[in-house]
Short mmCIF file of C-alpha atoms and ligand atoms in Angstrom, two decimals:
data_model
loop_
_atom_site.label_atom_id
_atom_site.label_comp_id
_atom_site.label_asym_id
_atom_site.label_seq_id
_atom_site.Cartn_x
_atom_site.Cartn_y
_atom_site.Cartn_z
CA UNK A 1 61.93 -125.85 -53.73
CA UNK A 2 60.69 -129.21 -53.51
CA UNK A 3 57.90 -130.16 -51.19
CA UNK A 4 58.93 -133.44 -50.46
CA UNK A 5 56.86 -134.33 -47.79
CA UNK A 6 54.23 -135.68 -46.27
CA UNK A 7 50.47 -133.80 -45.99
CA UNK A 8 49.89 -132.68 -42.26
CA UNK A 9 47.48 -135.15 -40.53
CA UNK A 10 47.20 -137.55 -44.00
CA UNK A 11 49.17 -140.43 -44.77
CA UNK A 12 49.81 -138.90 -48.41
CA UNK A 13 53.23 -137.88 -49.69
CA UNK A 14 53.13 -134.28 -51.66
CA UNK A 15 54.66 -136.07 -54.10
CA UNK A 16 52.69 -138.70 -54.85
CA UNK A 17 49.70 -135.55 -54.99
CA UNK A 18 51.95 -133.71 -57.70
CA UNK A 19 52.16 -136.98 -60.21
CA UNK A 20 48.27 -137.92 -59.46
CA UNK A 21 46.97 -133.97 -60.33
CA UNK A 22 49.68 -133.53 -62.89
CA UNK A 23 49.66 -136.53 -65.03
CA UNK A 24 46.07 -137.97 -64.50
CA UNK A 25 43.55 -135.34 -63.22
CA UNK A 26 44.25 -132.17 -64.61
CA UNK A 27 43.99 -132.59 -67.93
CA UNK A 28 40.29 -134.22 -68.22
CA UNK A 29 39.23 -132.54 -65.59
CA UNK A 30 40.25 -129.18 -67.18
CA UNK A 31 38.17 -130.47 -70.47
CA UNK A 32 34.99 -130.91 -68.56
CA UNK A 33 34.90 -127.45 -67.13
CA UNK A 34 34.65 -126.39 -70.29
CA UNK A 35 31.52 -128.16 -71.03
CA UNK A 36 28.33 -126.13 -70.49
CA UNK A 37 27.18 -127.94 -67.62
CA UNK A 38 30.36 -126.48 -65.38
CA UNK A 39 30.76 -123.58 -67.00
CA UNK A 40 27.41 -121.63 -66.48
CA UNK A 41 26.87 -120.89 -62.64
CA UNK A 42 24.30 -119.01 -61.17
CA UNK A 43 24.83 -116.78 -58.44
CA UNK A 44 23.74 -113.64 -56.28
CA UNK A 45 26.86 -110.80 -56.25
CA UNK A 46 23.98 -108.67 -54.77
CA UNK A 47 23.34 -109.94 -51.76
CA UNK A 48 24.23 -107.86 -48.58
CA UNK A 49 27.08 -107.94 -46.46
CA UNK A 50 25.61 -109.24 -43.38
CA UNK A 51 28.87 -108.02 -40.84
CA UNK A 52 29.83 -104.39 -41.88
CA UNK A 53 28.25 -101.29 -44.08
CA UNK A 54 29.43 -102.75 -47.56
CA UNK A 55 32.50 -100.95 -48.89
CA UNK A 56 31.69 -103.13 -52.26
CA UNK A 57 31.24 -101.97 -55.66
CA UNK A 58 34.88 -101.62 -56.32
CA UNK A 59 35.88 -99.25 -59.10
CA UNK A 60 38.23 -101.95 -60.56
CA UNK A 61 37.66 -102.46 -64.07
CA UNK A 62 39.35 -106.04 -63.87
CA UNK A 63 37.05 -106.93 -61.28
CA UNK A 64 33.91 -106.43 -63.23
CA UNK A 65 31.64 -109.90 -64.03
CA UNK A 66 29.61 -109.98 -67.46
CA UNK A 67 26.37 -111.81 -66.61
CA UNK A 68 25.20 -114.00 -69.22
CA UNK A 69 22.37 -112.92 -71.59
CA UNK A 70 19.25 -114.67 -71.30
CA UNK A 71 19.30 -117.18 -74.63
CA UNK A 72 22.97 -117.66 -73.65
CA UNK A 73 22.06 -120.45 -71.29
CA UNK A 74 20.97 -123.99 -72.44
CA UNK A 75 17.14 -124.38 -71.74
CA UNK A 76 18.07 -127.81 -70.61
CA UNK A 77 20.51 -125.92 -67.56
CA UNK A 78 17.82 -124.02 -66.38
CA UNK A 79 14.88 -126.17 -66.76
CA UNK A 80 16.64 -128.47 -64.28
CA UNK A 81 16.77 -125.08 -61.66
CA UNK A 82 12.81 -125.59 -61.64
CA UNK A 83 12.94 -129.23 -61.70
CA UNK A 84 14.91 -128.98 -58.40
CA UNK A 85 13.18 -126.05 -57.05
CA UNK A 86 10.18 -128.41 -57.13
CA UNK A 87 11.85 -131.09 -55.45
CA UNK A 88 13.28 -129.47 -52.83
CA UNK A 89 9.63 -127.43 -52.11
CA UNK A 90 8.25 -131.09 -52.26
CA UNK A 91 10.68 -132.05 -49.81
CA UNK A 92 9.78 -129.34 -47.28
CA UNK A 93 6.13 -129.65 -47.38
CA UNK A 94 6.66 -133.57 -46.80
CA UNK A 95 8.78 -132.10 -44.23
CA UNK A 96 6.22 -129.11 -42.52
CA UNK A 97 3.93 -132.49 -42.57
CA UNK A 98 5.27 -134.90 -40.88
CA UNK A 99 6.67 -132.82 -37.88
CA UNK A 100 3.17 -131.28 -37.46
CA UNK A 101 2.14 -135.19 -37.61
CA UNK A 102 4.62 -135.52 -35.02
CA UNK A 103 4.05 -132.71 -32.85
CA UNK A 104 0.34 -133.99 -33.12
CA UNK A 105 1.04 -137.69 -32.07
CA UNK A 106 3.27 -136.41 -28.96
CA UNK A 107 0.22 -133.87 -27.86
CA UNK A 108 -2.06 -136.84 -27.93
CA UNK A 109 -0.08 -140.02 -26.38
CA UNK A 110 2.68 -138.62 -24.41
CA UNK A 111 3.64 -142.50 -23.87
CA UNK A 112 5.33 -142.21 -26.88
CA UNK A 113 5.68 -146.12 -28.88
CA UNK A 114 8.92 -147.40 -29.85
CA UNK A 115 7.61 -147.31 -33.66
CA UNK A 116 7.69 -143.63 -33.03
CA UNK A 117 10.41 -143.23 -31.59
CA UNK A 118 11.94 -144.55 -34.23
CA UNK A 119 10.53 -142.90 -36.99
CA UNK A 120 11.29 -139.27 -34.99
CA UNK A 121 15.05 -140.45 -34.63
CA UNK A 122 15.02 -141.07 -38.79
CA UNK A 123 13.47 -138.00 -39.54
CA UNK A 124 16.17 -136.47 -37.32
CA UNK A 125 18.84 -137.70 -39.25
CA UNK A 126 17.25 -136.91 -42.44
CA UNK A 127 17.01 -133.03 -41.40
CA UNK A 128 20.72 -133.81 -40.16
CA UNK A 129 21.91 -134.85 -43.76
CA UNK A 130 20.06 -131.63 -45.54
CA UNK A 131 21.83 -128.94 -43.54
CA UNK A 132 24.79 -127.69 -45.36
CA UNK A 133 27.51 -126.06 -44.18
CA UNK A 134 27.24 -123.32 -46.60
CA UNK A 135 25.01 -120.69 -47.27
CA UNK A 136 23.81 -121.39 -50.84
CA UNK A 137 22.52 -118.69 -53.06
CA UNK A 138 18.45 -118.90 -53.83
CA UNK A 139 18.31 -119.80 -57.47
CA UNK A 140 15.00 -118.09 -57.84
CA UNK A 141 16.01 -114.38 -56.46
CA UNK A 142 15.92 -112.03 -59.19
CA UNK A 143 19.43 -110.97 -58.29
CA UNK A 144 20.58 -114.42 -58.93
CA UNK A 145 22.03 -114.20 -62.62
CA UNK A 146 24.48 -117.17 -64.74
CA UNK A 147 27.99 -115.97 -65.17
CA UNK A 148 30.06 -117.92 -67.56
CA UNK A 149 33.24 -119.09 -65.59
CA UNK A 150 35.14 -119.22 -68.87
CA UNK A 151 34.59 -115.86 -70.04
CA UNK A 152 35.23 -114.46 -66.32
CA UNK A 153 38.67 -116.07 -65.20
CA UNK A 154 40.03 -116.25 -61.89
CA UNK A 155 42.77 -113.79 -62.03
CA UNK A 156 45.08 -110.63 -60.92
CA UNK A 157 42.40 -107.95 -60.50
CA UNK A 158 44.26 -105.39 -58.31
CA UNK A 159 41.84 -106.24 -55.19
CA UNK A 160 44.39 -105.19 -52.40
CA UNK A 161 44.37 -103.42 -49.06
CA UNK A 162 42.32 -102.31 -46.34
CA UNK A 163 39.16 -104.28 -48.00
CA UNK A 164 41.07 -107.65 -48.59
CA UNK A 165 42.52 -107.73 -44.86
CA UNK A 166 39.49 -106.97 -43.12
CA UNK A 167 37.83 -110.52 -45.12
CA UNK A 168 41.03 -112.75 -44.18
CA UNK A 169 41.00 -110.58 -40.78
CA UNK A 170 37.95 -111.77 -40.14
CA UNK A 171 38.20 -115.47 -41.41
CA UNK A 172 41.21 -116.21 -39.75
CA UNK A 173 40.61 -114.06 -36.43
CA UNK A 174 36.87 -114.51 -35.94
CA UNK A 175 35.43 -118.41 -37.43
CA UNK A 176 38.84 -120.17 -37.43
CA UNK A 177 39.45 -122.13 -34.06
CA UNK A 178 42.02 -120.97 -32.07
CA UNK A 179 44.43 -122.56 -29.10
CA UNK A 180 43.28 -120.94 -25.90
CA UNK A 181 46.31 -117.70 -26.15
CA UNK A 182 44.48 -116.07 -29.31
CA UNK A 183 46.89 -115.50 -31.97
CA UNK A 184 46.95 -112.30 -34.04
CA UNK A 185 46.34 -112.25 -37.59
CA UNK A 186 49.18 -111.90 -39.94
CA UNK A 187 51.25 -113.24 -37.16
CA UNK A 188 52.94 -116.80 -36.55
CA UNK A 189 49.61 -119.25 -36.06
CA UNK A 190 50.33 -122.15 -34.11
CA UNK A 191 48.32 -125.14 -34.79
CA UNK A 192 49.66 -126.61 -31.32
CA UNK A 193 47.25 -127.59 -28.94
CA UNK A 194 44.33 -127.56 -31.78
CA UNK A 195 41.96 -130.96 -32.12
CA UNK A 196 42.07 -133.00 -35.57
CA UNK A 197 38.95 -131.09 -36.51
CA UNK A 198 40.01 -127.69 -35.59
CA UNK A 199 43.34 -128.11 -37.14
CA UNK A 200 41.96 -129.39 -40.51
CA UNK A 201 39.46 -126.45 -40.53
CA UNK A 202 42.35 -123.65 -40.67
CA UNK A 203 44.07 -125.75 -43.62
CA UNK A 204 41.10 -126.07 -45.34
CA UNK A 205 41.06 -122.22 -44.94
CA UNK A 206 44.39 -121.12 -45.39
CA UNK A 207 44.60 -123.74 -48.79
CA UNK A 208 42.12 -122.06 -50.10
CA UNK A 209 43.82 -119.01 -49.76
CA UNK A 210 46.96 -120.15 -51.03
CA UNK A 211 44.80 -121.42 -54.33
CA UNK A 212 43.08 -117.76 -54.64
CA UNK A 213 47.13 -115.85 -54.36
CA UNK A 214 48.64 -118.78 -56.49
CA UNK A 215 46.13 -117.71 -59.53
CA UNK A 216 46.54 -113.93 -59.17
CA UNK A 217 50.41 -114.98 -59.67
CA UNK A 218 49.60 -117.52 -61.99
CA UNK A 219 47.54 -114.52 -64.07
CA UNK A 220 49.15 -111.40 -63.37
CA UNK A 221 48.31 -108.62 -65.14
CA UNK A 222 51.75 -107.89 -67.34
CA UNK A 223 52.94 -104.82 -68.97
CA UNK A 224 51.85 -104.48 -72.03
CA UNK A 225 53.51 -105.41 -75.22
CA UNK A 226 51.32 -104.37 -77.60
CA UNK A 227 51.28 -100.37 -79.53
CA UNK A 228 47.39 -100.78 -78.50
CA UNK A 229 48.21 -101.23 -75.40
CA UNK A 230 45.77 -104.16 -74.93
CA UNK A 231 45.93 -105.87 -71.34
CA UNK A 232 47.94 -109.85 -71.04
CA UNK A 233 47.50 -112.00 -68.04
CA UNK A 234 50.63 -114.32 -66.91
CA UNK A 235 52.76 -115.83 -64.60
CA UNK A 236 55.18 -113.43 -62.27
CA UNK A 237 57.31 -115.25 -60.51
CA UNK A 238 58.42 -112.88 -57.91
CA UNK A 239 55.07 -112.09 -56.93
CA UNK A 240 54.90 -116.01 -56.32
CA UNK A 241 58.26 -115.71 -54.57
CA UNK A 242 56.63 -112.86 -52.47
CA UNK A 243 54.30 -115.06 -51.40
CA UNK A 244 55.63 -118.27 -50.71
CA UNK A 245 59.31 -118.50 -50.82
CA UNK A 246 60.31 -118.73 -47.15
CA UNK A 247 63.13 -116.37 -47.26
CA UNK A 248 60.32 -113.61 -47.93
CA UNK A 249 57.91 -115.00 -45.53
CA UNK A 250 59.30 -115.33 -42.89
CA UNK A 251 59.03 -119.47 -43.14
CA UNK A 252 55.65 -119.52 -43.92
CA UNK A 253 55.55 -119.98 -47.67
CA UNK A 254 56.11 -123.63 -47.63
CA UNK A 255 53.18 -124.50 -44.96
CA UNK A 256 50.97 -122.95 -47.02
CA UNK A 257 51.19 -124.49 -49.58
CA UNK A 258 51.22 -127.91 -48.14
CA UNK A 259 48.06 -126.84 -47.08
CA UNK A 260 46.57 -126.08 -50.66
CA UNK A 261 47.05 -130.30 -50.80
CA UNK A 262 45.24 -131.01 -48.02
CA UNK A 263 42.22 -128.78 -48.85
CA UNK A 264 43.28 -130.77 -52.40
CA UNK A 265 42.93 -134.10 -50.37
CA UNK A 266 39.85 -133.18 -48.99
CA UNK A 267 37.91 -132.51 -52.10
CA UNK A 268 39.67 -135.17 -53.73
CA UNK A 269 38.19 -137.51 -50.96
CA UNK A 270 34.78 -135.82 -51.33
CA UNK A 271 34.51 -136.81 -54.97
CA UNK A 272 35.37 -140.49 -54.25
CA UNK A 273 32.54 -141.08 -51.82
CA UNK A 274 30.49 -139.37 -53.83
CA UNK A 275 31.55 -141.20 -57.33
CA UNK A 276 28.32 -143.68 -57.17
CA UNK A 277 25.71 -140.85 -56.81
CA UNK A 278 27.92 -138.83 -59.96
CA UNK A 279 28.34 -141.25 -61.75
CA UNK A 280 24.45 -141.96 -61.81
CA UNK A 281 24.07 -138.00 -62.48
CA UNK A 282 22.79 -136.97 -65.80
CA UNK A 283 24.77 -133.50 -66.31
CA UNK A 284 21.50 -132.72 -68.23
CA UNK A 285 21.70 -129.36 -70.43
CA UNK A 286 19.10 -130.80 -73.60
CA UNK A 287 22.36 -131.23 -76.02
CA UNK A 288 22.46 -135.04 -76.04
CA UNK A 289 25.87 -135.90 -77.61
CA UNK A 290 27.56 -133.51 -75.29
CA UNK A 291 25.71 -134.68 -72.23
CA UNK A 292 26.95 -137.97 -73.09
CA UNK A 293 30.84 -137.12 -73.19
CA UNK A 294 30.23 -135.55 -70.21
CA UNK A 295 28.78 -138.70 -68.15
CA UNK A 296 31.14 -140.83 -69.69
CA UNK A 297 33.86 -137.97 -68.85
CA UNK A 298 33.29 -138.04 -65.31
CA UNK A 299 33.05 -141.74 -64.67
CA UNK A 300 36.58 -142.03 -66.50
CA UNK A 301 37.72 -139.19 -64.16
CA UNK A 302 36.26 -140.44 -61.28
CA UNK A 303 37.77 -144.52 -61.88
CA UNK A 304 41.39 -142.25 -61.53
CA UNK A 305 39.98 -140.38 -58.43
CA UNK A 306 38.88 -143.86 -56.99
CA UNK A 307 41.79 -145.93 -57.62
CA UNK A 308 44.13 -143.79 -55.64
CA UNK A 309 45.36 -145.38 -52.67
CA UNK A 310 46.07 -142.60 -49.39
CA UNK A 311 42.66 -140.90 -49.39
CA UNK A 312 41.88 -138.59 -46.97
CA UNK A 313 40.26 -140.26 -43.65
CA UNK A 314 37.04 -138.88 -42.57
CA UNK A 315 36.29 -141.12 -40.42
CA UNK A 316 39.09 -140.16 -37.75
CA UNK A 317 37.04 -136.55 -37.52
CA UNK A 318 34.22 -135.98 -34.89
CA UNK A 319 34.52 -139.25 -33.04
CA UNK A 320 35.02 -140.00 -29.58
CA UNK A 321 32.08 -138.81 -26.66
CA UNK A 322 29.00 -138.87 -29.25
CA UNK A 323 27.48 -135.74 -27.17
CA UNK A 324 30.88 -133.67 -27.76
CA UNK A 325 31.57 -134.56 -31.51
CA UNK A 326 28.00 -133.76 -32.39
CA UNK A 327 28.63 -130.07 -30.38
CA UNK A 328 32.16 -129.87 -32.50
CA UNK A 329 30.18 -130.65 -35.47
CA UNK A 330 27.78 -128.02 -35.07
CA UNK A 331 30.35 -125.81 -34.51
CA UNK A 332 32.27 -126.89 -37.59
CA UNK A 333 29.56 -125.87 -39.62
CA UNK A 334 28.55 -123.08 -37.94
CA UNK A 335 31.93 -121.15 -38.56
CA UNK A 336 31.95 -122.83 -42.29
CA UNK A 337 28.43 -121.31 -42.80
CA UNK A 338 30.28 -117.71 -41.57
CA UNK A 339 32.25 -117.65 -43.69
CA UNK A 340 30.20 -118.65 -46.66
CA UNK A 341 28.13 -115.40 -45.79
CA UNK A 342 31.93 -113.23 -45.41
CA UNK A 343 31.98 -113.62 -49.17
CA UNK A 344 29.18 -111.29 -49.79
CA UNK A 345 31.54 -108.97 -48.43
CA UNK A 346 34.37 -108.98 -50.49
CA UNK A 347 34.55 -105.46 -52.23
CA UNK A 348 35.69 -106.79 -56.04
CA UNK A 349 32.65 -108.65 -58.13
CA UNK A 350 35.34 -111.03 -59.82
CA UNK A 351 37.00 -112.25 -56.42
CA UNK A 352 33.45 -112.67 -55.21
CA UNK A 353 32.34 -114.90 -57.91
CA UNK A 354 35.45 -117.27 -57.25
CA UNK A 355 35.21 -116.84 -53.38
CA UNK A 356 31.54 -117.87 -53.14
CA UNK A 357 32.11 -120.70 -55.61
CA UNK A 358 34.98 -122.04 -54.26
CA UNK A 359 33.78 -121.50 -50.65
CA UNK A 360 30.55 -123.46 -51.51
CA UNK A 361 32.77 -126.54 -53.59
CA UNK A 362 34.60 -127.18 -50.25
CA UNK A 363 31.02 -127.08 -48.19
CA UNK A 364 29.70 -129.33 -50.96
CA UNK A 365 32.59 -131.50 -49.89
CA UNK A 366 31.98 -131.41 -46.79
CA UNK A 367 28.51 -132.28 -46.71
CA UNK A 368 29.18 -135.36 -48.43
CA UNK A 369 31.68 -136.17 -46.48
CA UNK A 370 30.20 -135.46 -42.91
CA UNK A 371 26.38 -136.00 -43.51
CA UNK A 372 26.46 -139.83 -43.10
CA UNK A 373 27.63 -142.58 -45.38
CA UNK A 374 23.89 -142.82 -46.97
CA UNK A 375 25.26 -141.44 -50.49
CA UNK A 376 25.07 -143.57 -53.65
CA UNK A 377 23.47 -146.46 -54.31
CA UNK A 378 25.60 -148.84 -52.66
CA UNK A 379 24.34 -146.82 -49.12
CA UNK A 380 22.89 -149.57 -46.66
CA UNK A 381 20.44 -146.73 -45.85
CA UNK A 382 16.44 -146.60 -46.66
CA UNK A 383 15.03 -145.06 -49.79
CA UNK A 384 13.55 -142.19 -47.93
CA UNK A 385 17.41 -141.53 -46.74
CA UNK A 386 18.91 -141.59 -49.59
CA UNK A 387 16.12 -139.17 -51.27
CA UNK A 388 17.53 -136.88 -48.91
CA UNK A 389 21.21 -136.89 -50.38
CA UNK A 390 20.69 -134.79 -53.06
CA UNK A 391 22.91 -132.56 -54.78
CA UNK A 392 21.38 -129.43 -56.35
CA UNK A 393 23.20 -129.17 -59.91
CA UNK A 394 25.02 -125.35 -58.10
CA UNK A 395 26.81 -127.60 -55.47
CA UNK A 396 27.91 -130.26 -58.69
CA UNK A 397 29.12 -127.22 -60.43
CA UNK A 398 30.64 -125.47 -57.29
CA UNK A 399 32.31 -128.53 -56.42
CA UNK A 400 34.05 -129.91 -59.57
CA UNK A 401 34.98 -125.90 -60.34
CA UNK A 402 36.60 -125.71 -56.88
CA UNK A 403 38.41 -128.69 -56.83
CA UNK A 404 39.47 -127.80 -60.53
CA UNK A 405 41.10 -124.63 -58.93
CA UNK A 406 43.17 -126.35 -56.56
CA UNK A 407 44.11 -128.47 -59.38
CA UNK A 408 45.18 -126.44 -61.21
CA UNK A 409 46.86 -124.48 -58.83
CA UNK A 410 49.15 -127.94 -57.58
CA UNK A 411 49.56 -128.07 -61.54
CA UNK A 412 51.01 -123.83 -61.10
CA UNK A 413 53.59 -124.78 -58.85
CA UNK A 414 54.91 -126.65 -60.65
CA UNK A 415 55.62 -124.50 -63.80
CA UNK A 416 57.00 -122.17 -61.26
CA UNK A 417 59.13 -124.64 -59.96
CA UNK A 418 60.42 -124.90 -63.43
CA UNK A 419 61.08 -121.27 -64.00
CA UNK A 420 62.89 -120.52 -60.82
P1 FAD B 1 46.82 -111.43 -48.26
O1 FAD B 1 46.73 -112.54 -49.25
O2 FAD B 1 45.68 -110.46 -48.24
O3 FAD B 1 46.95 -112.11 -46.85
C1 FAD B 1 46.74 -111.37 -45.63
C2 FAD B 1 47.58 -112.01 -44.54
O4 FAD B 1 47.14 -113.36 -44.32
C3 FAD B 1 49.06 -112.12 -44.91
O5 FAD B 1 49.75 -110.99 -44.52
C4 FAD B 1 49.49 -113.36 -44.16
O6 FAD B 1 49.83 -113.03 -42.83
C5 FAD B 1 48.27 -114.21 -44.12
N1 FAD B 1 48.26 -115.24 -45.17
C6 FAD B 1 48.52 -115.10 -46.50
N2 FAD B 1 48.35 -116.26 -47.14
C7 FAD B 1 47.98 -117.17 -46.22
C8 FAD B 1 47.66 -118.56 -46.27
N3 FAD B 1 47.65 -119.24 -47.41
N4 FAD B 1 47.36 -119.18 -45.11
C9 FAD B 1 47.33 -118.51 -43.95
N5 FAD B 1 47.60 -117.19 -43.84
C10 FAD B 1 47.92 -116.53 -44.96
N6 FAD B 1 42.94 -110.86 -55.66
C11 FAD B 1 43.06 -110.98 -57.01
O7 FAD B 1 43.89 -110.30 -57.61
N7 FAD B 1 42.28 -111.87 -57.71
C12 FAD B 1 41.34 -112.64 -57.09
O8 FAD B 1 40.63 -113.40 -57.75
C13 FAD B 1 41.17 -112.52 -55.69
N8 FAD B 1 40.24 -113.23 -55.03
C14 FAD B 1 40.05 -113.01 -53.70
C15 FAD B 1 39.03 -113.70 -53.03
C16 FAD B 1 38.79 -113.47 -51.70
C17 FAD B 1 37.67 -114.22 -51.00
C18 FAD B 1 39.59 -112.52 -50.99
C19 FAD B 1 39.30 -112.23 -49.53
C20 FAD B 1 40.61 -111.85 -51.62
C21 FAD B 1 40.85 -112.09 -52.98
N9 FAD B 1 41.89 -111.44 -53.63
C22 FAD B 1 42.02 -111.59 -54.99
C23 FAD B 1 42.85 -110.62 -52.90
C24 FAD B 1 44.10 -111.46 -52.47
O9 FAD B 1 43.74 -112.66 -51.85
C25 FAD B 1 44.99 -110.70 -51.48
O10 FAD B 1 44.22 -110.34 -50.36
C26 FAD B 1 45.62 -109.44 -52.08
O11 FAD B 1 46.39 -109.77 -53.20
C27 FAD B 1 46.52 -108.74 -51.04
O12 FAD B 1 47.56 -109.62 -50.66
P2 FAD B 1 48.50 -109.43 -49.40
O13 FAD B 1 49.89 -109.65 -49.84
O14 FAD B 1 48.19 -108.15 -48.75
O15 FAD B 1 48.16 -110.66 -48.42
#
């Protein structure tokens, strides 16, 4: 079927999506995720589940994750790990500093100047613009080990049942927002009655989803062909058709996939505002030429992602009574952050890897997108703001990698479309 429609709560015809990712942003995009700056991405599949005795280490063989060896990674890749480490331990001793400079001042002249004032309201906003609304992995734990993306593919791994409910269960049923009746998982959700922010939050979530099942259709492991018997990953139709064909699911196919393009619209939106501060990035891994292509690479990419004309509006979220958005907002993050820490639960190594990566892309989206409109250099903010808009090279990686996932899942549907 055709999706011939408009995205929920975006003035953006599917259609106009499909020829966009199809035609103009797949294919580079796919090239640059193979360069070594996207492709090596550090991360902790150790780390405990924080909600429920861990029922993790999945016998699955397809679910296993090859670490990378240590000469594997450029030098350049993880020199820049220390480089940031340093900055961002700079950042919170300037920080410790100046609020014990400030608790200081208020002990000893509760009549508080203006000047002050001032300067407490800007720090404010600078510790504002560093929270995230994911939990991101410490670089330095020992647990914390590169995977290669390339080499460990987003795929079928046989990650079913009990295990896999229990993480939706508790994504949908527990940190999305509900209408005041609660609605039971796996059952019809109604987005009726839900606020602008509250809806876009469950189709952020349930896109995501939809991007996660459309790749274990996309890459399903086939019978094999050969006398060895060696395994082949591709696409199976009817488990798409399972899945999404609204015949089979009761209606519900086709919603969720429209909302795969808004969490698409969302990201896409994310890399826009963030195109001056990327395109001022280095992508530094010590191998000059290819560092080059790569800069050059993402600015070409990024003129596409700039020139398109029915972005996603951010501006319509968390407006209104200052004192309520600012509650909503916390709140927002708050259930985002959740479920960043849910992923340490997922019981399969290989669906954690592409959970926690993808879960922290769409946070990295989201903090550019709600933590002011100080990123790049054409911000009208101070220096000392825009110091604070940093992206650690994990949320660049996390961020291009997840949006190239939902890109290349729009680009899935349609080769299923063909087939069918
Ligand atoms: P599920 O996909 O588990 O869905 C559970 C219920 O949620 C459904 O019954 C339906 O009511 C509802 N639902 C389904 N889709 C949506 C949607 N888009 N929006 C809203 N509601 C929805 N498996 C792999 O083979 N490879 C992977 O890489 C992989 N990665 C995963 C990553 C994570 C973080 C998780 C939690 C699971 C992952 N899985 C992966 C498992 C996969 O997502 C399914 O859970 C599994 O295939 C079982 O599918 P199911 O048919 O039981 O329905």
């Amino acid at each position: 079927c055709k999706l011939n429609e408009q995205v929920d709560d975006c003035a953006c015809q599917i259609e106009s999506l499909d020829q966009l990712n199809n035609k103009q942003i797949h294919p580079p995009l796919q090239s640059l995720l193979a360069k070594d700056y996207f492709r090596y991405f550090k991360v902790n599949l150790k780390k405990q589940c924080p909600f429920w005795p861990d029922d993790s280490r999945c016998a699955l063989k397809d679910c296993h994750v090859s670490a990378c060896s240590e000469g594997q990674v450029p030098d350049g890749i993880k020199a820049e790990i220390h480089e940031k480490n340093k900055y961002s331990k700079e950042a919170q001793e300037e920080k410790s500093q100046t609020c014990q400079e400030e608790r200081e001042l208020s002990a000893l002249d509760t009549t508080i100047s203006k000047a002050s004032q001032e300067a407490f309201k800007n720090w404010t906003d600078y510790d504002d613009s560093q929270e995230n609304f994911c939990e991101i992995d410490d670089d330095t734990s020992a647990d914390s080990q590169y995977v290669d993306l390339l080499l460990n593919p987003e795929r079928y791994t046989g990650y079913k049942g009990a295990s896999t409910h229990r993480i939706w269960r508790s994504i949908y049923d527990e940190n999305c927002f509900k209408p005041e009746k609660g609605i039971a998982y796996g059952k019809q959700r109604s987005l009726a009655g839900l606020c602008l922010e509250k809806r876009a939050f469950y189709r952020l979530i349930s896109g995501l989803h939809t991007s996660i099942n459309i790749h274990l259709c996309a890459q399903y492991l086939l019978p094999s062909k050969t006398m060895l018997g060696s395994k082949t990953w591709g696409p199976n139709l009817e488990e798409f058709k399972s899945r999404f064909d609204p015949k089979l699911t009761n209606g519900h196919g086709p919603q969720r996939l429209k909302n795969l393009y808004f969490a698409y619209l969302v990201e896409l939106r994310a890399l826009a505002k963030a195109a001056p501060y990327l395109e001022q990035e280095d992508f530094f891994t010590g191998n000059d030429e290819e560092d080059r292509d790569v800069k050059q690479g993402i600015k070409n990419l990024l003129s596409f992602i700039k020139s398109f004309p029915h972005h996603f509006d951010e501006s319509k979220l968390f407006q209104g009574n200052p004192k309520e958005a600012h509650i909503l907002k916390e709140e927002f993050k708050n259930h985002f952050r959740n479920i960043s820490r849910i992923m340490d639960c997922v019981g399969c190594d290989k669906c954690k890897l592409w959970g926690k990566l993808q879960v922290q892309g769409m946070g990295t989206a989201l903090k550019i997108l709600f933590s002011g409109d100080g990123m790049g250099p054409d911000s009208t903010v101070t220096n000392q703001h825009k110091k604070s808009f940093q992206l650690r090279r994990t949320e660049i990686v996390s961020l291009f990698n997840a949006f190239g996932r939902l890109s290349k899942s729009i680009q899935t549907i349609e080769l299923f479309r063909e087939q069918s």
